[in-house]
XYZ file of C-alpha atoms in Angstrom:
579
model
C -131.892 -82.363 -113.594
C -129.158 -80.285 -115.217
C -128.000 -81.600 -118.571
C -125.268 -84.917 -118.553
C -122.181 -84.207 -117.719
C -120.420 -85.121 -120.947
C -117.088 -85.664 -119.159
C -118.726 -88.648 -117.491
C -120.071 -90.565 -120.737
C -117.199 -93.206 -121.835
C -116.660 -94.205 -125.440
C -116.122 -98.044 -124.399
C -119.222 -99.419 -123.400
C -117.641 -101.966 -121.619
C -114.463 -99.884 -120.109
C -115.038 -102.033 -117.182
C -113.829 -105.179 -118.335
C -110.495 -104.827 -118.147
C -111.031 -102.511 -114.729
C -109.975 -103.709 -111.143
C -112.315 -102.202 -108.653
C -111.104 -100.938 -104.792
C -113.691 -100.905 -102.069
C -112.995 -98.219 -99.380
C -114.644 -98.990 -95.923
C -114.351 -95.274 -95.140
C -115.067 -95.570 -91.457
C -111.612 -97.869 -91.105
C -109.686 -96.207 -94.076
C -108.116 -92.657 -93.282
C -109.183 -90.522 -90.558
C -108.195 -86.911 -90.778
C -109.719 -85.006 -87.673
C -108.566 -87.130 -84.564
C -111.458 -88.689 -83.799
C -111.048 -92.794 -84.072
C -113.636 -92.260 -87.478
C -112.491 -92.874 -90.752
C -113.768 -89.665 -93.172
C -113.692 -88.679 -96.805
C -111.334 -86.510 -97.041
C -108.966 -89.303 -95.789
C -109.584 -91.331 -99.093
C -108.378 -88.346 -100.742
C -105.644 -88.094 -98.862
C -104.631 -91.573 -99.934
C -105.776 -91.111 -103.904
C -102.279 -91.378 -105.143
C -101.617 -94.265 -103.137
C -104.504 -96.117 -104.918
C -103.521 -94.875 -108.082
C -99.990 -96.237 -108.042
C -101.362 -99.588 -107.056
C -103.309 -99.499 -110.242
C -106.717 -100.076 -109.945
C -109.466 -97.888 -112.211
C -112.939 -97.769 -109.757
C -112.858 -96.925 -106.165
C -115.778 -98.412 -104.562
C -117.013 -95.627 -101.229
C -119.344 -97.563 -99.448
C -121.955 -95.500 -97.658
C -121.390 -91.667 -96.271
C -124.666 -90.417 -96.156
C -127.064 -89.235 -93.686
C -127.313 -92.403 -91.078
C -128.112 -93.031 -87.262
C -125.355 -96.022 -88.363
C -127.240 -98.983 -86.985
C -125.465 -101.107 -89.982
C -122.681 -99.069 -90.390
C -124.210 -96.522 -92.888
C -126.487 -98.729 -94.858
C -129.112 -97.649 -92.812
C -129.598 -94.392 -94.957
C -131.836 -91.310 -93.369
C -131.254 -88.588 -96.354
C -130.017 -90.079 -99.499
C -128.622 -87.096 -100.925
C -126.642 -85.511 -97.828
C -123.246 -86.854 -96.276
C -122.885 -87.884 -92.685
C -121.240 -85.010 -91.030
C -119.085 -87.513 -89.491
C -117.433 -88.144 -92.531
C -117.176 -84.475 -94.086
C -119.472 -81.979 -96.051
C -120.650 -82.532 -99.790
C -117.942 -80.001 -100.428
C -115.229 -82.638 -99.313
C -117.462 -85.322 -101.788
C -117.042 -82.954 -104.737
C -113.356 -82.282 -104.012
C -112.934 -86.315 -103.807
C -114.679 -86.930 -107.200
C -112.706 -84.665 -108.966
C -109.189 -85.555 -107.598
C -110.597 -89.067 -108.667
C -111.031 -88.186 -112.211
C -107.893 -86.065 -112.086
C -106.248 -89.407 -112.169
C -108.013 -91.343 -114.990
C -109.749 -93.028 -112.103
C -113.433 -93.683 -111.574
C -115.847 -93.216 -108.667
C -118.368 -96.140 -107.522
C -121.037 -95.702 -104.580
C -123.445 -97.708 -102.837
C -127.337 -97.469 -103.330
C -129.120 -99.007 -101.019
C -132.824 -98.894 -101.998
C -134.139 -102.102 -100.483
C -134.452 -100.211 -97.414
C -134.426 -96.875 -95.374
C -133.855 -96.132 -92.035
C -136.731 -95.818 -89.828
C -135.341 -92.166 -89.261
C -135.631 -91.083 -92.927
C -138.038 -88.410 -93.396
C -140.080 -90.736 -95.740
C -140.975 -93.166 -92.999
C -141.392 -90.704 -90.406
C -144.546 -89.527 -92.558
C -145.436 -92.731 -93.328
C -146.012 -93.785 -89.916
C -148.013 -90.612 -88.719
C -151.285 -92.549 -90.165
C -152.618 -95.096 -92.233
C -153.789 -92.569 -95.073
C -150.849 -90.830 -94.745
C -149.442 -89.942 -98.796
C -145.818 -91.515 -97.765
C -147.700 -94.615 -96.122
C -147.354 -96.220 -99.659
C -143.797 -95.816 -99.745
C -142.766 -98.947 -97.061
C -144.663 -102.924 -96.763
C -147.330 -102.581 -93.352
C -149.861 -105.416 -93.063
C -152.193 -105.774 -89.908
C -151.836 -108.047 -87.620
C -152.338 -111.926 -87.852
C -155.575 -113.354 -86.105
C -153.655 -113.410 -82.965
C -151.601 -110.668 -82.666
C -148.432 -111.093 -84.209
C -146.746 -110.470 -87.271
C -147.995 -111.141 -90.445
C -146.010 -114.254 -91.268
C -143.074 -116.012 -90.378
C -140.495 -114.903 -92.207
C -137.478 -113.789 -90.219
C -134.543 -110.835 -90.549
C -131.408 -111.705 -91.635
C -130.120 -110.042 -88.626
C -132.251 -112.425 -86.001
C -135.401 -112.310 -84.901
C -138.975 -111.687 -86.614
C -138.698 -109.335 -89.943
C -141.647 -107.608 -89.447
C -141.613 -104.509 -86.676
C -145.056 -103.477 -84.695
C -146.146 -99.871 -85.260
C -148.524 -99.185 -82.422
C -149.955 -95.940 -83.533
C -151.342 -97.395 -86.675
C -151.951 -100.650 -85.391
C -150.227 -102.679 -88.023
C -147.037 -104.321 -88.987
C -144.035 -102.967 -91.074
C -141.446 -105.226 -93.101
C -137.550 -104.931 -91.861
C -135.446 -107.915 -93.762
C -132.539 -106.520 -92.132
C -132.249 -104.511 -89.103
C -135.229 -103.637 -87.107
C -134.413 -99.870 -88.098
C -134.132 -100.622 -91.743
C -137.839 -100.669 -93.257
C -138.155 -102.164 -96.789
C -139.135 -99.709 -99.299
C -142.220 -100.828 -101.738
C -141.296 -100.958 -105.069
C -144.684 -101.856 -106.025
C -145.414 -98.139 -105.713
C -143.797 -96.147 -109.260
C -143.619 -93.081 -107.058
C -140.555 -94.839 -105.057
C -138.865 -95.613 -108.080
C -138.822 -92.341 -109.433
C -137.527 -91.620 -105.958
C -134.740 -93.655 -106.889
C -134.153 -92.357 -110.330
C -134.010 -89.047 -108.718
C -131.584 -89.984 -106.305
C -129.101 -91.849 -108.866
C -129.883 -88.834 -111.399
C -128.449 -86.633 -108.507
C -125.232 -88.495 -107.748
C -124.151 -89.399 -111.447
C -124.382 -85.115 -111.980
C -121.710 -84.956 -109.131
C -119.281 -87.006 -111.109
C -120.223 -90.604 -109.996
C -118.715 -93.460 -112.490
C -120.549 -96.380 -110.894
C -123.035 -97.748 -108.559
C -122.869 -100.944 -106.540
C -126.981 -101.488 -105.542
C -126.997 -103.427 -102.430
C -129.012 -106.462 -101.631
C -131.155 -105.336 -105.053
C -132.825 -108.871 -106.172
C -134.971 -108.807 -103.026
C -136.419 -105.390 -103.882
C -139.617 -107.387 -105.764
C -141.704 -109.090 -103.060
C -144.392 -111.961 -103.706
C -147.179 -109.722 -103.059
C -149.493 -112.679 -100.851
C -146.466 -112.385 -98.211
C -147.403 -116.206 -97.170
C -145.574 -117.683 -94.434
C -142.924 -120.172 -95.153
C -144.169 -123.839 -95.378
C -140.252 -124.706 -94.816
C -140.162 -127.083 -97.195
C -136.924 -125.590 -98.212
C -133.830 -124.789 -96.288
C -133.576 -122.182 -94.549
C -137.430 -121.817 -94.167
C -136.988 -117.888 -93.098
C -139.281 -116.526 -95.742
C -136.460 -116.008 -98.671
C -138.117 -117.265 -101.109
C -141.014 -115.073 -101.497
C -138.860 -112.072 -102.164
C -135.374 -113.315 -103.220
C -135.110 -112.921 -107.578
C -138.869 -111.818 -106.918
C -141.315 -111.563 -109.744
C -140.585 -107.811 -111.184
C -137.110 -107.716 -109.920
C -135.844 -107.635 -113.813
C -138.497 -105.193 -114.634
C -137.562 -102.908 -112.179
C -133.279 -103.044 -112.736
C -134.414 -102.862 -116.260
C -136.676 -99.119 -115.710
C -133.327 -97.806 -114.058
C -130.841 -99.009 -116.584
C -133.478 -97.105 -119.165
C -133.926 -94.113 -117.199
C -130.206 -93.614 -115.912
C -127.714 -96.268 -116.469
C -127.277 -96.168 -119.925
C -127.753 -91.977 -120.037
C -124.446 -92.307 -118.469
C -122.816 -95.461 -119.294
C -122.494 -96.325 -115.554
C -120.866 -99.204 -113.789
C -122.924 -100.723 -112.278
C -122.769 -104.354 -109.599
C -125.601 -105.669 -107.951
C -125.145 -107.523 -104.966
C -127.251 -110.422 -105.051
C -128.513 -111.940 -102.072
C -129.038 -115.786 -102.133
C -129.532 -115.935 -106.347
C -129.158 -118.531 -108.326
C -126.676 -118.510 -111.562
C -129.619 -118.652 -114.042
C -130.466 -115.080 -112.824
C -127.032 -113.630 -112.573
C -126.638 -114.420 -116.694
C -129.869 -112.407 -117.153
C -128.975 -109.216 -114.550
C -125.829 -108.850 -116.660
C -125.867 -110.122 -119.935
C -125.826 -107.109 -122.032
C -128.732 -107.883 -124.205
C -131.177 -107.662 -121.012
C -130.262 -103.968 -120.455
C -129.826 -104.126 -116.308
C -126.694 -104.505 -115.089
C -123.013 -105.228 -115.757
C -122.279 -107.180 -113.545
C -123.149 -109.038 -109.975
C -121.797 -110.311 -106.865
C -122.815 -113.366 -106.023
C -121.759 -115.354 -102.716
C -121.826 -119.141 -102.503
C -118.526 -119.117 -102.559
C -118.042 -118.119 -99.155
C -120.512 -120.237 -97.480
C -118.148 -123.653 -97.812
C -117.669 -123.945 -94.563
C -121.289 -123.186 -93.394
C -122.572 -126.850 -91.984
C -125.915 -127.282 -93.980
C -126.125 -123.529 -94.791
C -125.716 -122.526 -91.310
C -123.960 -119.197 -91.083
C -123.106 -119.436 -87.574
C -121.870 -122.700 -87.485
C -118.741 -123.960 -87.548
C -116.950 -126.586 -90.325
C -113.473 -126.868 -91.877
C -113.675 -125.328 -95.401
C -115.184 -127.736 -98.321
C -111.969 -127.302 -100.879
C -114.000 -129.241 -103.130
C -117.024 -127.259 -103.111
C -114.880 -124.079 -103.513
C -113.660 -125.326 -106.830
C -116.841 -126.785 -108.366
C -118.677 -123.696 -107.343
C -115.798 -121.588 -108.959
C -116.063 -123.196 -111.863
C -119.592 -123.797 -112.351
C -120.064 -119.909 -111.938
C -117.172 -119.377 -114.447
C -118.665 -121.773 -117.362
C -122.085 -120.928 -116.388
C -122.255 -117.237 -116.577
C -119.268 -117.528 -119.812
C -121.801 -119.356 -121.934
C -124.747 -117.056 -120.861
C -123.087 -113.927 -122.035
C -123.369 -112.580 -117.882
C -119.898 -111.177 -116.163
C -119.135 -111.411 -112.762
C -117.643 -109.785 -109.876
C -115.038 -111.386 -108.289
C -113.797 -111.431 -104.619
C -112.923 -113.425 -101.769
C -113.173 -110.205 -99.515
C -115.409 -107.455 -98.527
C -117.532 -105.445 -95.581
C -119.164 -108.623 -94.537
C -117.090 -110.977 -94.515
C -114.130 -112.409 -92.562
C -110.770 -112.441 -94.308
C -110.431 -114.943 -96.566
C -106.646 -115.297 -95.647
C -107.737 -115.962 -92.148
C -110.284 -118.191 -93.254
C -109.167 -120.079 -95.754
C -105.606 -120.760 -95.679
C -102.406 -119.560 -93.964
C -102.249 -115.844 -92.205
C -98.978 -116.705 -89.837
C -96.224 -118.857 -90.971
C -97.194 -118.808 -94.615
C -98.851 -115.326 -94.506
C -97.283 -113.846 -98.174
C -97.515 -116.972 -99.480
C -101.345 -117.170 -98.928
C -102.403 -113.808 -99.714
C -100.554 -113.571 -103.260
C -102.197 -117.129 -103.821
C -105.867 -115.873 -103.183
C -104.921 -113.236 -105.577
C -103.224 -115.001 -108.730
C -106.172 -117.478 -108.076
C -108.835 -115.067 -108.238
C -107.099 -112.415 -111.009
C -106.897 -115.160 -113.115
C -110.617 -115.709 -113.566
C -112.841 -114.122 -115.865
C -114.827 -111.396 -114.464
C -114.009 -107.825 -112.674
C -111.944 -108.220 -109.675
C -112.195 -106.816 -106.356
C -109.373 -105.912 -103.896
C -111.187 -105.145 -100.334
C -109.230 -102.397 -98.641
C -106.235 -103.681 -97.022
C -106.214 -106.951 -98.981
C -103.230 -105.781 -101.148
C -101.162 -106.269 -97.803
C -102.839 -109.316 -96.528
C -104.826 -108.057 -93.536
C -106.278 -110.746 -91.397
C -108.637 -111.440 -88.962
C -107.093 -109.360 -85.528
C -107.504 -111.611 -82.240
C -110.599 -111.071 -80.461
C -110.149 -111.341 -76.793
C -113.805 -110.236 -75.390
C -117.531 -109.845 -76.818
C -117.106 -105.996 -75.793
C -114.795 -105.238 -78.904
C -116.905 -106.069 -81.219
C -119.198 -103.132 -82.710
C -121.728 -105.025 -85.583
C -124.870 -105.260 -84.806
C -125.501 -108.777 -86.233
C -122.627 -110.193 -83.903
C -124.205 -108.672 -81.571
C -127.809 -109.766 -81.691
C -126.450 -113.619 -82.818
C -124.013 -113.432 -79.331
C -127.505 -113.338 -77.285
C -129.325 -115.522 -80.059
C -126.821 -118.243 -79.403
C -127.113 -118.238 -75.805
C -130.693 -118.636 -75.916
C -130.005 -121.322 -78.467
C -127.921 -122.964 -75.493
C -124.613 -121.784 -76.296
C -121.887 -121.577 -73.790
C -120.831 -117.769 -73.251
C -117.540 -118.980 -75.027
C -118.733 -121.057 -77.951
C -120.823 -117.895 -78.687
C -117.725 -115.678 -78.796
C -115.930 -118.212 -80.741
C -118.667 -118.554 -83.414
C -118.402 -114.774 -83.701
C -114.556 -114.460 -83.443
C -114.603 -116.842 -86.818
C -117.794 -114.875 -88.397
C -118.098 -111.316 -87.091
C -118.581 -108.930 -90.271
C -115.717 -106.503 -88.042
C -112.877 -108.954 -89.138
C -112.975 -107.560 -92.102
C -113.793 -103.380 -90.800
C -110.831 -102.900 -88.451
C -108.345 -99.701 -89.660
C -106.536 -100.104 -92.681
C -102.792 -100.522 -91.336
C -100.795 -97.543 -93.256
C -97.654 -97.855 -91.030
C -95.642 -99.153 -87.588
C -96.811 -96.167 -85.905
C -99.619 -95.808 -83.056
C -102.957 -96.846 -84.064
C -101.189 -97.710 -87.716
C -100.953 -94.521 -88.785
C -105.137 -94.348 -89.137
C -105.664 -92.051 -86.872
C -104.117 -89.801 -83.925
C -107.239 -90.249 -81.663
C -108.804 -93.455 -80.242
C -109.971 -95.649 -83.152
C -114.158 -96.237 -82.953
C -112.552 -99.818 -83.007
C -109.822 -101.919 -82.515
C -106.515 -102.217 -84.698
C -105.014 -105.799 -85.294
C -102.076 -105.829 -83.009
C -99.678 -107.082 -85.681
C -100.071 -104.207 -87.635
C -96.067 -103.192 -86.853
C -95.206 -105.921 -88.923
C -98.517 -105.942 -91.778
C -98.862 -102.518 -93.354
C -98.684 -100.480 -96.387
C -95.307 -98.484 -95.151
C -93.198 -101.905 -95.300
C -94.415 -103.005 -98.368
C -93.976 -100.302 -100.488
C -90.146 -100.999 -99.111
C -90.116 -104.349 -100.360
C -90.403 -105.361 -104.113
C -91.126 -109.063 -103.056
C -94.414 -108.024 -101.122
C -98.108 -108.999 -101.538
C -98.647 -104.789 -102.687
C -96.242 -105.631 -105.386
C -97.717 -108.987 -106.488
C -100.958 -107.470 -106.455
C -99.899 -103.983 -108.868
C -98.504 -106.722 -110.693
C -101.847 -109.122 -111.530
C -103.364 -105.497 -112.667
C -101.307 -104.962 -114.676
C -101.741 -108.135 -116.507
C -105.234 -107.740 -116.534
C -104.948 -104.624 -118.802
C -102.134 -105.924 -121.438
C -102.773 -110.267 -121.478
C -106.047 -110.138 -123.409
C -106.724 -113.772 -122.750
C -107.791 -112.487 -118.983
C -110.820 -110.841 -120.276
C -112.116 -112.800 -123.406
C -110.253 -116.550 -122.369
C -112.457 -119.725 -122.151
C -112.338 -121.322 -118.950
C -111.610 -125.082 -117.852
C -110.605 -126.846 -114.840
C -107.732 -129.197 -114.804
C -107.202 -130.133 -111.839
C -110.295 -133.591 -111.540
C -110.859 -133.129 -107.203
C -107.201 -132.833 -106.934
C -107.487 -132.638 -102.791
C -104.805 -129.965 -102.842
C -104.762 -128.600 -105.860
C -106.959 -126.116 -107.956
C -105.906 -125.483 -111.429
C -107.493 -124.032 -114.004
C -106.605 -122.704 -118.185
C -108.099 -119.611 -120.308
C -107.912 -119.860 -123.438
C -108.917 -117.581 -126.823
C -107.713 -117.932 -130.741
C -104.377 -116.561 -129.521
C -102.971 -117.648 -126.415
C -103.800 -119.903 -123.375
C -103.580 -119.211 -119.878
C -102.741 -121.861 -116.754
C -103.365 -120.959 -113.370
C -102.014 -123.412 -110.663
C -102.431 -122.898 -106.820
C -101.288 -125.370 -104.165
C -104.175 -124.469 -101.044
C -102.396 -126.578 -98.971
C -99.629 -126.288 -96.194
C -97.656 -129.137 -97.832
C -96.049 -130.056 -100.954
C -98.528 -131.285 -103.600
C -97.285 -132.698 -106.978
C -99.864 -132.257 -110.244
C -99.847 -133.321 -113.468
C -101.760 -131.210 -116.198
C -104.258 -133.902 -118.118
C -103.007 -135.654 -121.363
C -105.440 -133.659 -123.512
C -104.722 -130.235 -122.185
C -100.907 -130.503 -122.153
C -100.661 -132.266 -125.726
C -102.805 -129.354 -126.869
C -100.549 -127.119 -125.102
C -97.166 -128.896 -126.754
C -98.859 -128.746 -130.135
C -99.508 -124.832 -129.499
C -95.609 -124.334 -128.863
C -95.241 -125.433 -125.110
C -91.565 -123.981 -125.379
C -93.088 -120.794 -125.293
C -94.953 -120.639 -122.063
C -93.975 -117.508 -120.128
C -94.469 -117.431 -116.550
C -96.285 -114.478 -116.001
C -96.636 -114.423 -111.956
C -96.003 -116.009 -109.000
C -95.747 -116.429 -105.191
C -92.679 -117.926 -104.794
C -88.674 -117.622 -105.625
C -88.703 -120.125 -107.215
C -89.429 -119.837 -111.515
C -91.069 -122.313 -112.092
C -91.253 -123.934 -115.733
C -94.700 -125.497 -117.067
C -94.522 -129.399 -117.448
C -96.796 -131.515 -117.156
C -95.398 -132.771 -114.211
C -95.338 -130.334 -111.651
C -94.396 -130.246 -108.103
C -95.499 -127.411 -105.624
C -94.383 -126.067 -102.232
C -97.574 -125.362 -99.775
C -99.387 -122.523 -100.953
C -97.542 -122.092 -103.785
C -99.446 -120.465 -107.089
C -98.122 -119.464 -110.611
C -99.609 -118.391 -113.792
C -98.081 -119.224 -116.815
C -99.156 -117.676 -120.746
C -98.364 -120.055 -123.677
C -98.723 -117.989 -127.628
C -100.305 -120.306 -130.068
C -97.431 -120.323 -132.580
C -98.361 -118.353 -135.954
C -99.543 -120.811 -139.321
């Protein structure tokens, strides 16, 4: 490798703190050429328009090499882009302009698997003794024919593919086309070292490593006993028994070389191993998504199921997460949107008659926590889910597959297409809505899929116009983040005792406290902050409490007793007063 780039190595060891991250879906973003695809050079395009919002990392999710199976994290050459998004050339010109601004650059790794079509496989399948064979997980048959064990994709279906030239099985936890790599063998992590070695030279800030706690698998491969829900094999390779060992060789090798960002998204973990991926003192990551969150309204776990949201189970989840990884020393990543998932607005509260009210509650809500927010692209204007009329607009492949699983589950054609209206990963991956124009100003072609029709009245154009918009409220919480310390270092508590309407919650530090109060309901909901928080609160100079945000006209003064309008949400700072 050439020698660091010394640009790239930041002072602050933690500069990412106090950062607010963007993730660009850059198929849906900004498409430049005409034809329906979102490309890179259409995120540069847009730069300044990210810039002015505030936020410090922009998140590009995959642009590499890919037959696009998954939508790019199907990777085929780790190290070239997708001509359907540009040439390196455009890459280069995009990191730059990014760090023209003061801005950083963030891009997926996804080294849990490859596509079938990488070079690497395509050796490895030629024969058993082949010296790439190594480099993916193939086990013979069982006695009677079939796959090893019983573990099954997360896509649907068995997760191990038949090779019939070698006669054995390979592993695919994801889509058929997506082989798991085998990071038993050292020579595909210093495949991967190469690979991040490579990127971080062309200017990259960060790196958000998908699915990476089930790159360690429990090397007997046993079938699942299903003893434990789901029964689909999980736990042999989720948080698997080198996992640490491995995050820990990259943060040695790369990582800290160039004091990277770096997220791990973590696939079915458990709190006690978030605190250890990013507490500081283990040396592996700096932070983690983690997603329990957004399975309250799965019925018993069940993904594609249907349930009213558990409020309750939001809250204590939120706040077990909060405390939890706050006394562990870990850091989190916080959302309530991304890639693969539905929009929360959609999903969890209001997206018609109380449509600004809901999206500037989600945010104040979630900005208020401690941890690194993330605005999915098109967030900042509250996008929602667009109206699905018929199976053939939808492009994922897991809606897909699960639309014929649940027939042959015994579905109705229609409950199917409901489950997957409410589910579907492409809620959240239709174009980003820049204006009233055709196609929302995304592109002048046909877009590879369809626009939400009420983009004439939800899109970037309009709310730039208005100072009372969701854009506005959400430049607003970022800027908060970076001047009210009490946002980054604060304690955390709830207040608000299973309030069934209610969730309300303080930060606190030597200095200053913090109370965050949102109303999740569509009607009024009254609240009154516990005896030992408010006295504490009066003692500290209650007179002082500024309200620093909130969703409404209305300013609304902190007491103790409080009455809010539906989805109403404020966020008040009270100074300790000086001794």
């Amino acid at each position: 490798m050439q020698s660091i780039n010394k640009a790239l190595i930041h002072q602050d060891t933690d500069w990412w703190r106090k950062s607010v991250v963007y993730q660009v879906y850059p198929k849906s973003f900004n498409d430049t050429t005409g034809n329906g695809t979102g490309d890179i050079r259409g995120l540069t395009q847009r730069l300044d328009y990210l810039y002015e919002l505030g936020v410090d990392i922009i998140w590009l999710q995959p642009v590499y090499v890919s037959p696009q199976r998954d939508n790019g994290y199907d990777v085929a050459d780790y190290c070239r882009i997708n001509p359907d998004f540009g040439t390196m050339k455009d890459f280069e010109e995009l990191s730059q302009e990014i760090q023209a601004r003061g801005m950083h650059l963030m891009i997926d790794i996804v080294v849990n698997h490859s596509s079938t079509e990488h070079v690497w496989f395509q050796e490895a399948r030629q024969s058993r003794d082949n010296p790439y064979r190594d480099y993916y997980i193939w086990h013979d048959p069982a006695p009677d024919g079939g796959p090893p064990n019983n573990w099954k994709s997360k896509f649907g279906g068995p997760a191990w593919q038949y090779d019939q030239t070698t006669d054995q099985y390979f592993l695919t936890l994801f889509d058929k086309t997506q082989a798991d790599l085998n990071w038993e063998n050292p020579k595909v992590r210093q495949e991967v070292v190469k690979l991040l070695e490579f990127w971080a030279e062309k200017g990259v800030s960060g790196f958000r490593l998908d699915v990476i706690n089930l790159i360690s698998k429990d090397q007997r491969f046993l079938s699942d006993d299903r003893s434990t829900a789901p029964g689909d094999g999980r736990k042999y390779y989720t948080d698997g028994p080198r996992v640490h060992e491995y995050i820990h060789e990259l943060y040695e090798k790369v990582f800290q070389k160039y004091n990277n960002v770096t997220v791990g998204e973590m696939s079915s973990t458990s709190l006690e191993h978030c605190i250890r991926y990013s507490n500081p003192e283990k040396k592996e990551l700096s932070m983690t998504f983690n997603f329990h969150h957004l399975k309250v309204d799965y019925p018993k776990g069940q993904k594609w199921e249907l349930m009213p949201y558990d409020f309750e189970m939001l809250k204590s989840l939120f706040s077990e997460w909060q405390m939890g990884m706050q006394q562990g020393g870990g850091w989190s990543a916080l959302f309530f949107n991304n890639h693969d998932q539905p929009r929360a607005i959609s999903r969890f509260l209001d997206d018609s008659v109380y449509h600004a009210e809901s999206a500037k509650l989600l945010a104040t809500t979630l900005h208020g926590l401690q941890g690194t927010p993330y605005i999915f692209q098109g967030e900042e204007i509250g996008m929602a889910n667009p109206k699905w009329s018929d199976i053939e607009e939808f492009r994922d492949v897991e809606s897909l597959n699960m639309y014929r699983i649940l027939q042959e589950q015994g579905k109705s054609a229609e409950e199917a297409l409901n489950m997957i209206r409410e589910r579907s990963r492409d809620n959240s991956r239709t174009p980003m809505q820049w204006d009233d124009s055709p196609n929302a100003g995304f592109t002048s072609g046909t877009p590879w899929i369809k626009i939400d029709e009420r983009y004439p009245q939800i899109n970037v154009q309009a709310q730039l116009k208005d100072p009372n918009s969701i854009y506005h409220h959400y430049q607003k919480l970022i800027r908060l983040r970076k001047t009210v310390q009490v946002i980054t270092d604060g304690n955390y508590q709830r207040l608000d005792e299973a309030h069934p309407q209610i969730y309300a919650y303080q930060r606190s530090n030597e200095k200053e406290t913090m109370i965050v109060i949102s109303n999740f309901s569509g009607q009024e909901a009254k609240f009154q902050i516990p005896d030992s928080c408010y006295l504490q609160l009066k003692d500290q100079a209650l007179v002082s409490a500024e309200l620093l945000i909130g969703n409404t006209e209305q300013a609304l003064e902190l007491k103790q007793s409080i009455t809010l309008s539906p989805y109403a949400s404020y966020m008040w700072l009270v100074h300790r007063r000086s001794l």
